[in-house]
mmCIF file of C-alpha atoms in Angstrom:
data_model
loop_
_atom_site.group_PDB
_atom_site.id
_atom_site.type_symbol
_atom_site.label_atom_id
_atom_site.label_comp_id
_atom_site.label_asym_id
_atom_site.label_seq_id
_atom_site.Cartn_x
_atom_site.Cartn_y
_atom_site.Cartn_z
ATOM 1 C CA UNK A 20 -15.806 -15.615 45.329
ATOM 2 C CA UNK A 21 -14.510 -18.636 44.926
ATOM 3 C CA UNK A 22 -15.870 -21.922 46.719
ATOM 4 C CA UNK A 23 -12.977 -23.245 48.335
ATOM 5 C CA UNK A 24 -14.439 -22.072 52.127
ATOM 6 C CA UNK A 25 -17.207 -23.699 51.067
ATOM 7 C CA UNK A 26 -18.490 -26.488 52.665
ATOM 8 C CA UNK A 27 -21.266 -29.081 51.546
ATOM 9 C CA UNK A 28 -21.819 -30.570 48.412
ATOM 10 C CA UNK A 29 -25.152 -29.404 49.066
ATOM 11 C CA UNK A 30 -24.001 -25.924 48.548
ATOM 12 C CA UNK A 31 -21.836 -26.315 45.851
ATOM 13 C CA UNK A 32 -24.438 -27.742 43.493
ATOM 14 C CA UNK A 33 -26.683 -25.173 44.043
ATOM 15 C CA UNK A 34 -24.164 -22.393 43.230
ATOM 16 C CA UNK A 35 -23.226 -24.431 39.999
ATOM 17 C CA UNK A 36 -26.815 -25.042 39.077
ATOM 18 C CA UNK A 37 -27.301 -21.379 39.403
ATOM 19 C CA UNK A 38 -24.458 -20.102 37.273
ATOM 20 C CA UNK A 39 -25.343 -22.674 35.139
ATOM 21 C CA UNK A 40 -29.369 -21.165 34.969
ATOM 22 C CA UNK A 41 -28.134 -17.938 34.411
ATOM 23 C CA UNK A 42 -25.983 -18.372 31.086
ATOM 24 C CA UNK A 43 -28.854 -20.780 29.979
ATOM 25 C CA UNK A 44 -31.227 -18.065 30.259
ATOM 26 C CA UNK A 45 -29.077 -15.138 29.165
ATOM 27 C CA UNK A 46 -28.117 -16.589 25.957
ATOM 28 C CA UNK A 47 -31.209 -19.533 24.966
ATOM 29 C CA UNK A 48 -29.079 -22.491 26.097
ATOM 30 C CA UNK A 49 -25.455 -23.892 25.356
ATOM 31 C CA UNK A 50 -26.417 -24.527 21.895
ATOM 32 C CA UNK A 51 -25.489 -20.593 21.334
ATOM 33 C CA UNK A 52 -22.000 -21.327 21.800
ATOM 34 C CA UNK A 53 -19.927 -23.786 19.322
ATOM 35 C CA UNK A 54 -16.714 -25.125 21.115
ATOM 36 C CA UNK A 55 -13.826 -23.784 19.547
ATOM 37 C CA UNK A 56 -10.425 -25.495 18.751
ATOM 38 C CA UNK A 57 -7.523 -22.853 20.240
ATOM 39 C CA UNK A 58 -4.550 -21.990 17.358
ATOM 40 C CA UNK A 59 -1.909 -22.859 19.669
ATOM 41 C CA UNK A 60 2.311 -22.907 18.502
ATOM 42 C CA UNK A 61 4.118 -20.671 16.014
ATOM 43 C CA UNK A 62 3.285 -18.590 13.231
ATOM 44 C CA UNK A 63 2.312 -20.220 9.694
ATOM 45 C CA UNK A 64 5.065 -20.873 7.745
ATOM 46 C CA UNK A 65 7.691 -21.970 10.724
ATOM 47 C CA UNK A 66 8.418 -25.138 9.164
ATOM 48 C CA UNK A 67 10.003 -23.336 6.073
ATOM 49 C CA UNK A 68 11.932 -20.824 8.081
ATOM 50 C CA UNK A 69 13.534 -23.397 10.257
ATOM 51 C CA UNK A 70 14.714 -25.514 7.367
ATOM 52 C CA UNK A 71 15.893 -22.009 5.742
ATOM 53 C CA UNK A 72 20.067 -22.243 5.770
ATOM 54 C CA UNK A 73 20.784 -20.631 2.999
ATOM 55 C CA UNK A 74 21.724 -17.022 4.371
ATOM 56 C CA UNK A 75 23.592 -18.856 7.145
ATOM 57 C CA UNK A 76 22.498 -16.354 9.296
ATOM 58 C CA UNK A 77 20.991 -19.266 12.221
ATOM 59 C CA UNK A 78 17.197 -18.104 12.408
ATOM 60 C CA UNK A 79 15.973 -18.023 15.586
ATOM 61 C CA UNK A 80 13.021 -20.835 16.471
ATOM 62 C CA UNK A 81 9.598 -19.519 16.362
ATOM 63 C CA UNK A 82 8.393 -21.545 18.706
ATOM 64 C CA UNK A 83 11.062 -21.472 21.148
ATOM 65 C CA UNK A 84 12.815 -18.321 21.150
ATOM 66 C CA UNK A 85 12.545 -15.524 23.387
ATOM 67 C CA UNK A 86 11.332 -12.126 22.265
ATOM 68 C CA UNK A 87 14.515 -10.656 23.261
ATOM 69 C CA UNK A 88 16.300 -13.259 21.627
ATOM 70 C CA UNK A 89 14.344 -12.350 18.212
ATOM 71 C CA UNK A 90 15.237 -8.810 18.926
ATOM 72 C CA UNK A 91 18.715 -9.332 19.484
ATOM 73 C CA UNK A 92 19.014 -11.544 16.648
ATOM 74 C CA UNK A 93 17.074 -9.247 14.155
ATOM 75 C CA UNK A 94 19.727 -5.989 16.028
ATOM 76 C CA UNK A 95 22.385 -7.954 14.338
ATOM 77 C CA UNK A 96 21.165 -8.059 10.769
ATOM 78 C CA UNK A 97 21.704 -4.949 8.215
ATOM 79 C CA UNK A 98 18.609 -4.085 6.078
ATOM 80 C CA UNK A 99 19.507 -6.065 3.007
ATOM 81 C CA UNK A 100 19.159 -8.935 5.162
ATOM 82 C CA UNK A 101 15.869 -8.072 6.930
ATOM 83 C CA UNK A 102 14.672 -7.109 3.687
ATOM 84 C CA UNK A 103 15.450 -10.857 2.673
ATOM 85 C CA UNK A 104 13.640 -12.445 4.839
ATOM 86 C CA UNK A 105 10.764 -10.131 4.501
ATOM 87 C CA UNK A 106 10.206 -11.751 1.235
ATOM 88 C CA UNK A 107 11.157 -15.409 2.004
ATOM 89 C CA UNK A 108 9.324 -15.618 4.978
ATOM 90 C CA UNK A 109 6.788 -13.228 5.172
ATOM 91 C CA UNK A 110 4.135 -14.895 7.835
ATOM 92 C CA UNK A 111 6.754 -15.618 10.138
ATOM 93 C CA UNK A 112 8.052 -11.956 10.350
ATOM 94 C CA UNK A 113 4.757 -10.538 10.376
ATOM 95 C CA UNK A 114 4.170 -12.633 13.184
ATOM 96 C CA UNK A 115 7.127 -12.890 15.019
ATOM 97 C CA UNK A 116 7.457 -11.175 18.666
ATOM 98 C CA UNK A 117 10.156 -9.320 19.366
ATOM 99 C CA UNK A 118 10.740 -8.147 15.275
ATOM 100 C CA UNK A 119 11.338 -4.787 14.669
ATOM 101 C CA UNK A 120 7.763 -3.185 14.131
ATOM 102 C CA UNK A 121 8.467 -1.809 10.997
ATOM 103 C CA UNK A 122 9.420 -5.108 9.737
ATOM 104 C CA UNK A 123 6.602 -6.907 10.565
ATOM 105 C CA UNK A 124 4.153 -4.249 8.792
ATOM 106 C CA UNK A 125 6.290 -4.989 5.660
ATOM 107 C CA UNK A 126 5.948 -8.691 5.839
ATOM 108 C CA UNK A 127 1.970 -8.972 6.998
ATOM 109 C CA UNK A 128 1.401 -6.615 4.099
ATOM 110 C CA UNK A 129 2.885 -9.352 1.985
ATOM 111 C CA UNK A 130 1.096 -12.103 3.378
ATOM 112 C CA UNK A 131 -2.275 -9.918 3.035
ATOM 113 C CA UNK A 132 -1.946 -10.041 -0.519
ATOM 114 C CA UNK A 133 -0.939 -13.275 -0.907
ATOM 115 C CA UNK A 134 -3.645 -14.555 0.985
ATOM 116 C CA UNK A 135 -6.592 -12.115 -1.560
ATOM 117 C CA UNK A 136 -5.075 -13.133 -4.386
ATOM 118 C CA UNK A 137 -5.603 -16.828 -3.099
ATOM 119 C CA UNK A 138 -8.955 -16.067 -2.058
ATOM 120 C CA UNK A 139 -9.977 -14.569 -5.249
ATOM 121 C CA UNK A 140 -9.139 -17.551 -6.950
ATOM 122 C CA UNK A 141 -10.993 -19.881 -5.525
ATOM 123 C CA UNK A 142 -14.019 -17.028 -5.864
ATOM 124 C CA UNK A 143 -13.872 -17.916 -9.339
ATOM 125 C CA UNK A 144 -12.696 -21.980 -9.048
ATOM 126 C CA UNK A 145 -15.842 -23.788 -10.411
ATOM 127 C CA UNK A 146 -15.387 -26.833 -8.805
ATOM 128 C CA UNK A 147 -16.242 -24.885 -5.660
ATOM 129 C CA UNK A 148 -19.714 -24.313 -4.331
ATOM 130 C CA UNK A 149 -21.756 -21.131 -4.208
ATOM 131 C CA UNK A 150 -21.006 -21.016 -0.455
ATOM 132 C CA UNK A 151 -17.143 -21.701 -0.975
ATOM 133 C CA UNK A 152 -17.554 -18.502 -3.648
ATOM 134 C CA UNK A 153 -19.546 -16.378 -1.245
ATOM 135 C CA UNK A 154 -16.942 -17.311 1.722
ATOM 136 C CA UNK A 155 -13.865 -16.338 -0.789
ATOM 137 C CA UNK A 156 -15.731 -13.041 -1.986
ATOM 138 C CA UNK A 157 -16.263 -12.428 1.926
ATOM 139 C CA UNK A 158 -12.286 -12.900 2.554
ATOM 140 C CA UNK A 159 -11.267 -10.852 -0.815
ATOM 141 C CA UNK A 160 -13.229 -7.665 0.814
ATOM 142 C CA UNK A 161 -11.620 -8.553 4.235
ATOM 143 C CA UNK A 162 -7.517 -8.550 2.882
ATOM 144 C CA UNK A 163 -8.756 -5.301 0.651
ATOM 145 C CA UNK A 164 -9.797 -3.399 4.085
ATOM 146 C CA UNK A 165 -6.974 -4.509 5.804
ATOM 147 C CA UNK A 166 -4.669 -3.250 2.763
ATOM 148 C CA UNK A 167 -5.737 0.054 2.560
ATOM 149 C CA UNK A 168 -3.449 2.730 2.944
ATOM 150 C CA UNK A 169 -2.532 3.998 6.310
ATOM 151 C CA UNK A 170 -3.285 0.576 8.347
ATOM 152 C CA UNK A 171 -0.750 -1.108 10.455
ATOM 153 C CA UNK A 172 -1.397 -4.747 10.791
ATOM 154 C CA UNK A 173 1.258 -6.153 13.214
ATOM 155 C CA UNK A 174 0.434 -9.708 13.098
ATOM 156 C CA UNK A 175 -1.685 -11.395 10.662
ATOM 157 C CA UNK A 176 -2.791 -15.129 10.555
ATOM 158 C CA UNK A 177 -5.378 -16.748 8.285
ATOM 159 C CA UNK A 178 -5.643 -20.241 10.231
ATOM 160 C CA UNK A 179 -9.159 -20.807 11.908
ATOM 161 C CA UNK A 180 -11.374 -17.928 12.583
ATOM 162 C CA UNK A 181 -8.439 -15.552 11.698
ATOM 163 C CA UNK A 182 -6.176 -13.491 14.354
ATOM 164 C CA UNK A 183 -4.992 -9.734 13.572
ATOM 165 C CA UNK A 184 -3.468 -7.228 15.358
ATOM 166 C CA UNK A 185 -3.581 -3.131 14.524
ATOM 167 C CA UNK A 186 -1.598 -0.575 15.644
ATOM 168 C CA UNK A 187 -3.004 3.269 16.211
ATOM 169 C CA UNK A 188 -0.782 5.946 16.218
ATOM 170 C CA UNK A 189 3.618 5.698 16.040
ATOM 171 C CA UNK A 190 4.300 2.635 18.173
ATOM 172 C CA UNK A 191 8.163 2.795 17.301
ATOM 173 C CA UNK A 192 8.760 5.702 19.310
ATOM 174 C CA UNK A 193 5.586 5.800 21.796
ATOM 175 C CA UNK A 194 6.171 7.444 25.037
ATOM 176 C CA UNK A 195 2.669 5.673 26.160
ATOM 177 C CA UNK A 196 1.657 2.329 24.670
ATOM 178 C CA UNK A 197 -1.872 0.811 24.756
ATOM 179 C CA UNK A 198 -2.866 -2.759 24.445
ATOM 180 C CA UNK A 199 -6.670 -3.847 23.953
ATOM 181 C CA UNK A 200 -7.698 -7.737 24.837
ATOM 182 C CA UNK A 201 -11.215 -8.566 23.400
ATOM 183 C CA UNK A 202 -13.866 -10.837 24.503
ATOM 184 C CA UNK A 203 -16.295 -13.284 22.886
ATOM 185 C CA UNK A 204 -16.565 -13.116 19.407
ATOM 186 C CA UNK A 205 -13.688 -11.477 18.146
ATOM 187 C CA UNK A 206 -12.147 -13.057 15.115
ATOM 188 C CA UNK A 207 -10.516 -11.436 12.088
ATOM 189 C CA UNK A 208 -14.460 -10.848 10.905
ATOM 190 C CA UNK A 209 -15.547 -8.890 13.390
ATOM 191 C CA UNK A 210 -12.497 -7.340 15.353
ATOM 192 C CA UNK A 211 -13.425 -3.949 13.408
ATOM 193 C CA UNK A 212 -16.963 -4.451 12.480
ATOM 194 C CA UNK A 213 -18.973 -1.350 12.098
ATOM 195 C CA UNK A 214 -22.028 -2.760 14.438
ATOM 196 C CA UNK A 215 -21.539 -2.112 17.648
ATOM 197 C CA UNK A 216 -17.988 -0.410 17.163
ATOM 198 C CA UNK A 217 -16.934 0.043 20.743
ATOM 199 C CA UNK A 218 -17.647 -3.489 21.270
ATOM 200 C CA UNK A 219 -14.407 -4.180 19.048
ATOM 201 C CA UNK A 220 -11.270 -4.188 20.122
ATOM 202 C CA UNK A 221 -10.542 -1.755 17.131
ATOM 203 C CA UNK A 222 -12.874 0.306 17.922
ATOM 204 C CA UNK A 223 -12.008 0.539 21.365
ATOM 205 C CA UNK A 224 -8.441 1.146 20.189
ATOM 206 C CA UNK A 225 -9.323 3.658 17.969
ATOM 207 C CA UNK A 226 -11.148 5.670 20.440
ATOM 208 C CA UNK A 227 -8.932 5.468 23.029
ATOM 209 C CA UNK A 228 -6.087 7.104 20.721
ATOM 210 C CA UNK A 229 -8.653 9.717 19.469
ATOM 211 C CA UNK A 230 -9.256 10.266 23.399
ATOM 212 C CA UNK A 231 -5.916 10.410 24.346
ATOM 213 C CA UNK A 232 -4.929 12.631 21.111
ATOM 214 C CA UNK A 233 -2.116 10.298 20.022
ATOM 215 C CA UNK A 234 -0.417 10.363 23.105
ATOM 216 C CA UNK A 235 -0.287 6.682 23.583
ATOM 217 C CA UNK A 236 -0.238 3.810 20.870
ATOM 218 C CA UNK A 237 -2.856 1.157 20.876
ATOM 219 C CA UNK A 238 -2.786 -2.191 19.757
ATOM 220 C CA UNK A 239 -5.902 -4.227 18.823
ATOM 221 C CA UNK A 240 -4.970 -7.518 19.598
ATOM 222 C CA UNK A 241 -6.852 -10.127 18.526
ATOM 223 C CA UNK A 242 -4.412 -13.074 18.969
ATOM 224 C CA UNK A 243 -6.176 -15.722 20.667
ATOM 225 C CA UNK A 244 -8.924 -18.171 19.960
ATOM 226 C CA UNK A 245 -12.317 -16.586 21.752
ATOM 227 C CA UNK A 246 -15.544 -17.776 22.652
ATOM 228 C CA UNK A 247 -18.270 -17.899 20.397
ATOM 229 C CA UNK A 248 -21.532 -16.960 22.170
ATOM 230 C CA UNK A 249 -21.575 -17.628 25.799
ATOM 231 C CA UNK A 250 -21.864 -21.701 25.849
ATOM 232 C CA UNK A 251 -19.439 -23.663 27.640
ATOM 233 C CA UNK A 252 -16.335 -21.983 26.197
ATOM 234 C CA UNK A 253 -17.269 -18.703 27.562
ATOM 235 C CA UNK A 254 -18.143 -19.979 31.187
ATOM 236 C CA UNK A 255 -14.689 -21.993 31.647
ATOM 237 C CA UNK A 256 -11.349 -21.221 31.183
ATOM 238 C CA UNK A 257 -10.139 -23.566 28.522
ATOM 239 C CA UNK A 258 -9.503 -20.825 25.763
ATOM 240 C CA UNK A 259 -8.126 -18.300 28.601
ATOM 241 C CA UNK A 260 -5.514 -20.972 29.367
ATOM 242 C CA UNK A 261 -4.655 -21.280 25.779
ATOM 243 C CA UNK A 262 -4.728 -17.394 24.756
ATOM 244 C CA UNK A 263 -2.521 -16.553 28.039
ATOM 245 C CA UNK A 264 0.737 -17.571 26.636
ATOM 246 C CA UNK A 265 0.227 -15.830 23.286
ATOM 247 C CA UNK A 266 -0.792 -12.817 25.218
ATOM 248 C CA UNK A 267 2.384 -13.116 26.899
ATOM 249 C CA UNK A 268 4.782 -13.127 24.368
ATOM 250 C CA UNK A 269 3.244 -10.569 22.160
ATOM 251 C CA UNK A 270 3.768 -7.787 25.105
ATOM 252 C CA UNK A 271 6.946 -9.342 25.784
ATOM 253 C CA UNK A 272 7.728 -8.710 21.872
ATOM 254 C CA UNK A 273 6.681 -4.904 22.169
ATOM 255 C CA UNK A 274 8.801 -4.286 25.176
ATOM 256 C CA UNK A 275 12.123 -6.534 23.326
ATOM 257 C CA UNK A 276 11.167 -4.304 20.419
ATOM 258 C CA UNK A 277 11.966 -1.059 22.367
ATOM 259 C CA UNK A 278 8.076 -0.109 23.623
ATOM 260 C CA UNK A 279 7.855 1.123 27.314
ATOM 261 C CA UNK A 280 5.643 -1.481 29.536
ATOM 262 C CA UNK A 281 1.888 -0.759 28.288
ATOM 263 C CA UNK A 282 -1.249 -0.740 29.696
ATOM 264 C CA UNK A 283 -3.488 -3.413 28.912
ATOM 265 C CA UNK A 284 -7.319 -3.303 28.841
ATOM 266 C CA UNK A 285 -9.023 -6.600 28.926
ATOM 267 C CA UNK A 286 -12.629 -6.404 27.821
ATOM 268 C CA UNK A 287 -15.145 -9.191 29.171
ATOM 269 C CA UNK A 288 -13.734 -13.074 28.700
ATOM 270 C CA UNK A 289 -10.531 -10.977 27.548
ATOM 271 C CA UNK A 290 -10.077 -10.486 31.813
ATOM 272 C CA UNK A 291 -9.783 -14.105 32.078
ATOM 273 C CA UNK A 292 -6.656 -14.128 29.954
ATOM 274 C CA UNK A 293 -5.220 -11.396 31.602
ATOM 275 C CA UNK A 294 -5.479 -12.710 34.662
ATOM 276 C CA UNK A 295 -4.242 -16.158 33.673
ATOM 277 C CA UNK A 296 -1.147 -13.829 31.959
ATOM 278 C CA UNK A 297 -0.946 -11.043 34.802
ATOM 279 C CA UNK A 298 1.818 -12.869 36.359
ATOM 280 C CA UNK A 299 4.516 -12.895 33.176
ATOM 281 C CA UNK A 300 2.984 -10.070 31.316
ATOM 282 C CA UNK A 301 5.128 -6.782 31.531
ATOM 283 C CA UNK A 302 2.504 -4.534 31.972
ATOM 284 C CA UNK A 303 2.129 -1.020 33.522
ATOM 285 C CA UNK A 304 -1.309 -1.248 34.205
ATOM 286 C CA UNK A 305 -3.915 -4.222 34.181
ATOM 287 C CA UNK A 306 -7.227 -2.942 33.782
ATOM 288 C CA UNK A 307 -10.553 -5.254 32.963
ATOM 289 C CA UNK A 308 -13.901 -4.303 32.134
ATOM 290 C CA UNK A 309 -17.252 -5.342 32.215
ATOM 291 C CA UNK A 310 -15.426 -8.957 33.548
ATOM 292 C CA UNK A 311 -17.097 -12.248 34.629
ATOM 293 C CA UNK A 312 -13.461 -12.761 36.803
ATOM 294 C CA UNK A 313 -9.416 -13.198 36.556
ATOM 295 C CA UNK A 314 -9.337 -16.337 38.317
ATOM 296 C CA UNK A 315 -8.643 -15.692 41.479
ATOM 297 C CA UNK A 316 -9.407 -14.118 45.010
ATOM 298 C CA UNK A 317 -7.948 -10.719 45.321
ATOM 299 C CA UNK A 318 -5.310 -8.576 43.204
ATOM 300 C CA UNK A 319 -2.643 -10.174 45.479
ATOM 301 C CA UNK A 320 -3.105 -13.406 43.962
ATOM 302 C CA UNK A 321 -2.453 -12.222 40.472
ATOM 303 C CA UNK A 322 1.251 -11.675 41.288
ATOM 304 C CA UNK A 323 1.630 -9.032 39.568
ATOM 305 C CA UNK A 324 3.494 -5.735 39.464
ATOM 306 C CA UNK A 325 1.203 -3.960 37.585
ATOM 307 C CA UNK A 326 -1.144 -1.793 38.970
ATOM 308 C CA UNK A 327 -4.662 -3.175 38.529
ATOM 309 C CA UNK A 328 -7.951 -1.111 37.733
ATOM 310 C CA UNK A 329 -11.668 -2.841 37.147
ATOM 311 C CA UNK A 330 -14.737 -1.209 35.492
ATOM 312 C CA UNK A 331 -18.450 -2.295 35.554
ATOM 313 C CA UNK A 332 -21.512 -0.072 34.589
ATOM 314 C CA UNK A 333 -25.023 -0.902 36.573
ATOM 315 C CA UNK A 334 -26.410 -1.605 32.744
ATOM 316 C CA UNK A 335 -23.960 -3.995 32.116
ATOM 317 C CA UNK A 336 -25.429 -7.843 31.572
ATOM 318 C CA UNK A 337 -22.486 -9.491 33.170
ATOM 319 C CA UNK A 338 -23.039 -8.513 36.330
ATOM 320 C CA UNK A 339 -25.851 -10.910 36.354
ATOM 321 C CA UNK A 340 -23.130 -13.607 35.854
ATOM 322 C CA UNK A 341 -22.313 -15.200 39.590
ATOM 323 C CA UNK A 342 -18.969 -14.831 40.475
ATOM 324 C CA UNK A 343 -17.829 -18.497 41.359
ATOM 325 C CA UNK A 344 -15.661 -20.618 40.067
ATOM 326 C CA UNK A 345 -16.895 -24.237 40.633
ATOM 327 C CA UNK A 346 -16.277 -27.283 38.450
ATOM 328 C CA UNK A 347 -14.389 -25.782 36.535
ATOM 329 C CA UNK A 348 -17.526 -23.488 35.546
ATOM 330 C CA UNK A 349 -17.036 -19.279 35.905
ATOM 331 C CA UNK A 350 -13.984 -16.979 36.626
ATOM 332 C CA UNK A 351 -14.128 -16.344 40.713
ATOM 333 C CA UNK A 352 -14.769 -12.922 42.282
ATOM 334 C CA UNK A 353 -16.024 -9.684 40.567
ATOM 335 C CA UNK A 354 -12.982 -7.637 40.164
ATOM 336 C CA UNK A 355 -14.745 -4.584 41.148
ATOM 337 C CA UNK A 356 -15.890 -5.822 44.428
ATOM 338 C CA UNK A 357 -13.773 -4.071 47.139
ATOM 339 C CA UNK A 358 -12.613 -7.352 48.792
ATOM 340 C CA UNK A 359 -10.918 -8.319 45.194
ATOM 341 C CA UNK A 360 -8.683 -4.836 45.783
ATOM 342 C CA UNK A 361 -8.624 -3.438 42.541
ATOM 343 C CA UNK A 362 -8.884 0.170 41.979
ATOM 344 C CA UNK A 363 -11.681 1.363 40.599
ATOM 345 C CA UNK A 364 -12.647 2.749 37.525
ATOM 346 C CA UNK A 365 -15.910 5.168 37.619
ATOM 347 C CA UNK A 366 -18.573 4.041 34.654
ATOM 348 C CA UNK A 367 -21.512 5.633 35.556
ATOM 349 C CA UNK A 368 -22.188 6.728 31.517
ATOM 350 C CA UNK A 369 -21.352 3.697 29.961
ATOM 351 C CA UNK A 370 -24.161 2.058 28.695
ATOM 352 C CA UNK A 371 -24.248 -1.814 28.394
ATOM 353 C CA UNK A 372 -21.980 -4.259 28.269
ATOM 354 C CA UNK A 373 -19.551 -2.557 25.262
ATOM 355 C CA UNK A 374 -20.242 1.087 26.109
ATOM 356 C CA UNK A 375 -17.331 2.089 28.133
ATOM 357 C CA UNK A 376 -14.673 2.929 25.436
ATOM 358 C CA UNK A 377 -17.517 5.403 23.758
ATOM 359 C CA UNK A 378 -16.626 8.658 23.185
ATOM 360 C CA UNK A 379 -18.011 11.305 26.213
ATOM 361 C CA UNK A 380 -18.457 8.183 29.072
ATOM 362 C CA UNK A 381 -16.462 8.553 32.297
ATOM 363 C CA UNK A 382 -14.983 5.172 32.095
ATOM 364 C CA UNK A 383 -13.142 6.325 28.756
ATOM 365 C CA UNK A 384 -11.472 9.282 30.477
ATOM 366 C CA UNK A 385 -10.669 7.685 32.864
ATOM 367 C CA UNK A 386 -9.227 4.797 30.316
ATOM 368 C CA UNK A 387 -6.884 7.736 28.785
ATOM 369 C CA UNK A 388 -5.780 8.887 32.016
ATOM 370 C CA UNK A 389 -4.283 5.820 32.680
ATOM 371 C CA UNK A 390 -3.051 5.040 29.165
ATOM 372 C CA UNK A 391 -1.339 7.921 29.510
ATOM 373 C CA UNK A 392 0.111 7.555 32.992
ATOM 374 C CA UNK A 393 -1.958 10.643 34.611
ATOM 375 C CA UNK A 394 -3.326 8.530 37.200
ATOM 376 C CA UNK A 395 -2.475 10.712 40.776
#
C-alpha cells in the first residue's frame, strides 16, 4: 500500500529503511544498478525529415503529430510516394507510429543495414581500440540476426542501449493483437537473448504466439530506456515516467494503423509503465506479472477501460519487494492483492521470477486465453 494513511515519521522511515534493506540485500548494494539516461523525443533522423520540402507533400512532425494524423497522412500518399520516403528517410518511417506496418518493416530493414555496414567499418578502423573493435564486431552480429529472413522489426533505434520492436505472426490483418512490455535489462542486446529466453520480451512473444497458434500477433516492444540491475532506477519511477509516453503512442500507432485494441503484458518494472500509461493506452486488457506495483491503490485509480489481470508465482523474488511507495522509493500495492482489484491470473507452475510465459505453466494458458479474448 501506499503510505499516505500513514502517520508518523517514525513509521515512514522504517518502511523506507526496509525497502531500502531489501533491494540492498537482493542485489549486493546500489552499486548493481548504473543510472540510466532515458531516450526521450522523436525518432533519429527527424531533423532531416522536417527540413525535407522537396516532394511538397507537408510531412507530418515526428514529435508532434498524432498517430492518426501519421495514418491519415500516410492514407493519402500512393506507393511511389511511400516508397520515396522509405529511402530518404528510412529511421523516421521505421519508427514512426501510426505508419502503415508494412512500411515501416521496409524502412527499419534499411536502417539495419546501414547501421552493420557502419559498424563493420569501424571493426576494421585502426585508430580504434581493441574494445571499440570487439564492441563493433558485437553490433555487426546483432544487425545480421536482426536481418535474417522472416523477422519483422517494427521500430529500430541505435541511440543508447538500443530499442527494437518485433512482430510475431500477420499484424496487418490480426483479429487478436499482443503487446509484451519488458522489465530490467532489456536493451537491443538482450531483448532476444538465448539465456533465460522467457525472461525476454521476445521470447515471451514468441511463446505466446506458439501458445496461441497464431491467433493473435505479438509485439516485443522494447521501446523505452529500462533499469539496469535493481539500484535506484529500478526502485523509483523515473524511467517509468519517461517510457509511459512512448508506450503510449506506439499502441496508439497500432490501433491508427488499423490493429484492434491489444492486450498488453507488462513483465516486472515493465508494470510500472503500464500503469503510469493505463490511463491513455488503448488497450483491451492490462495484465502485469511478477510486478513490484502500477503506482497506485486499486485498479480504480488506473482509470482505465481496460480490463486488468495480475500474476505472481510463490517462487517469484519480487514478492520479497515491500509494496510502498515512500520517497519516491517503490511502486505502491501488489497488484495481486485482492484489495488492489485486479483479476487474477493462476501461476502455480511458473517457476521464478521469468517463468510464467514458459511453455506447459498455467499462467501461459491463461496468458493466451486472454490474448485471444476467451476470457468467460
Amino acid at each position: 500500500m501506499r503510505l499516505h494513511s500513514w502517520k508518523g515519521r517514525g513509521r515512514r522511515t522504517l518502511v523506507a529503511a526496509a525497502l531500502t534493506t531489501t533491494v540492498v540485500a537482493g542485489t549486493a548494494g546500489w552499486a548493481t544498478g548504473s543510472e540510466q539516461s532515458p531516450l526521450i523525443g522523436p525518432p533519429p533522423g527527424a531533423a532531416s525529415w522536417r527540413a525535407d520540402h522537396e516532394l511538397g507533400l507537408g510531412l507530418p512532425d515526428p514529435a508532434t503529430a498524432s498517430p492518426a494524423r501519421v495514418a491519415a497522412f500516410f492514407g493519402g500518399l500512393d506507393a511511389a510516394q511511400r516508397r520515396e520516403l522509405v529511402t530518404r528517410h528510412p529511421t523516421v518511417v521505421g519508427n514512426l507510429d501510426g505508419a502503415p506496418v508494412e512500411l515501416r518493416y521496409q524502412a527499419n530493414i534499411r536502417s539495419l543495414k546501414a547501421e552493420r555496414d557502419q559498424a563493420r567499418a569501424r571493426a576494421e578502423d585502426p585508430s580504434l581500440t581493441a574494445e571499440d573493435h570487439a564492441q563493433a564486431r558485437f553490433l555487426v552480429t546483432r544487425y545480421t540476426e536482426l536481418l535474417d529472413p522472416g523477422r519483422k522489426i517494427l521500430a529500430f533505434d541505435p541511440r543508447g542501449r538500443g530499442q527494437v520492436a518485433e512482430v510475431y505472426g500477420e499484424l496487418a490483418d490480426a483479429e487478436h493483437v499482443s503487446v509484451i512490455v519488458p522489465g530490467s535489462d532489456i536493451d537491443l542486446s538482450s531483448f532476444d537473448r538465448s539465456a533465460d529466453p522467457y525472461g525476454t520480451p521476445a521470447g515471451m512473444a514468441r511463446s505466446l504466439y506458439e501458445a496461441s497458434g497464431g491467433r493473435t500477433a505479438v509485439v516485443a516492444w522494447v521501446g523505452y530506456t529500462t533499469p539496469v540491475g535493481l539500484g535506484p532506477d529500478a526502485a523509483t519511477g523515473r524511467l517509468a515516467e519517461a517510457g509511459a509516453p512512448r508506450l503510449v503512442r506506439f499502441v496508439q500507432g497500432l490501433t491508427a494503423s488499423g490493429a484492434p485494441r491489444p492486450s498488453v503484458f507488462c513483465h516486472s518494472y515493465g508494470s510500472v509503465v503500464c500503469g503510469l500509461s493505463a490511463a491513455r493506452l488503448p488497450a483491451s486488457d492490462l495484465v502485469v506479472l511478477g510486478s513490484p506495483g502500477l503506482r497506485a491503490d486499486k485498479v480504480a485509480e488506473l482509470r482505465t477501460s481496460a480490463r486488468v489481470w495480475a500474476a505472481r508465482d510463490d517462487s517469484d523474488w519480487i514478492s520479497r519487494v515491500p509494496n510502498v511507495e515512500v520517497f519516491g522509493l517503490g511502486h505502491g500495492t501488489d497488484p495481486t492483492d485482492p484489495s488492489f482489484g485486479a483479476r487474477r491470473v493462476p501461476a502455480h507452475r511458473a517457476e521464478g521470477h521469468t517463468g510464467y510465459f514458459a511453455p506447459g505453466t498455467d499462467s501461459l494458458r491463461a496468458f493466451t486465453r486472454i490474448a485471444t479474448g476467451v476470457t468467460s
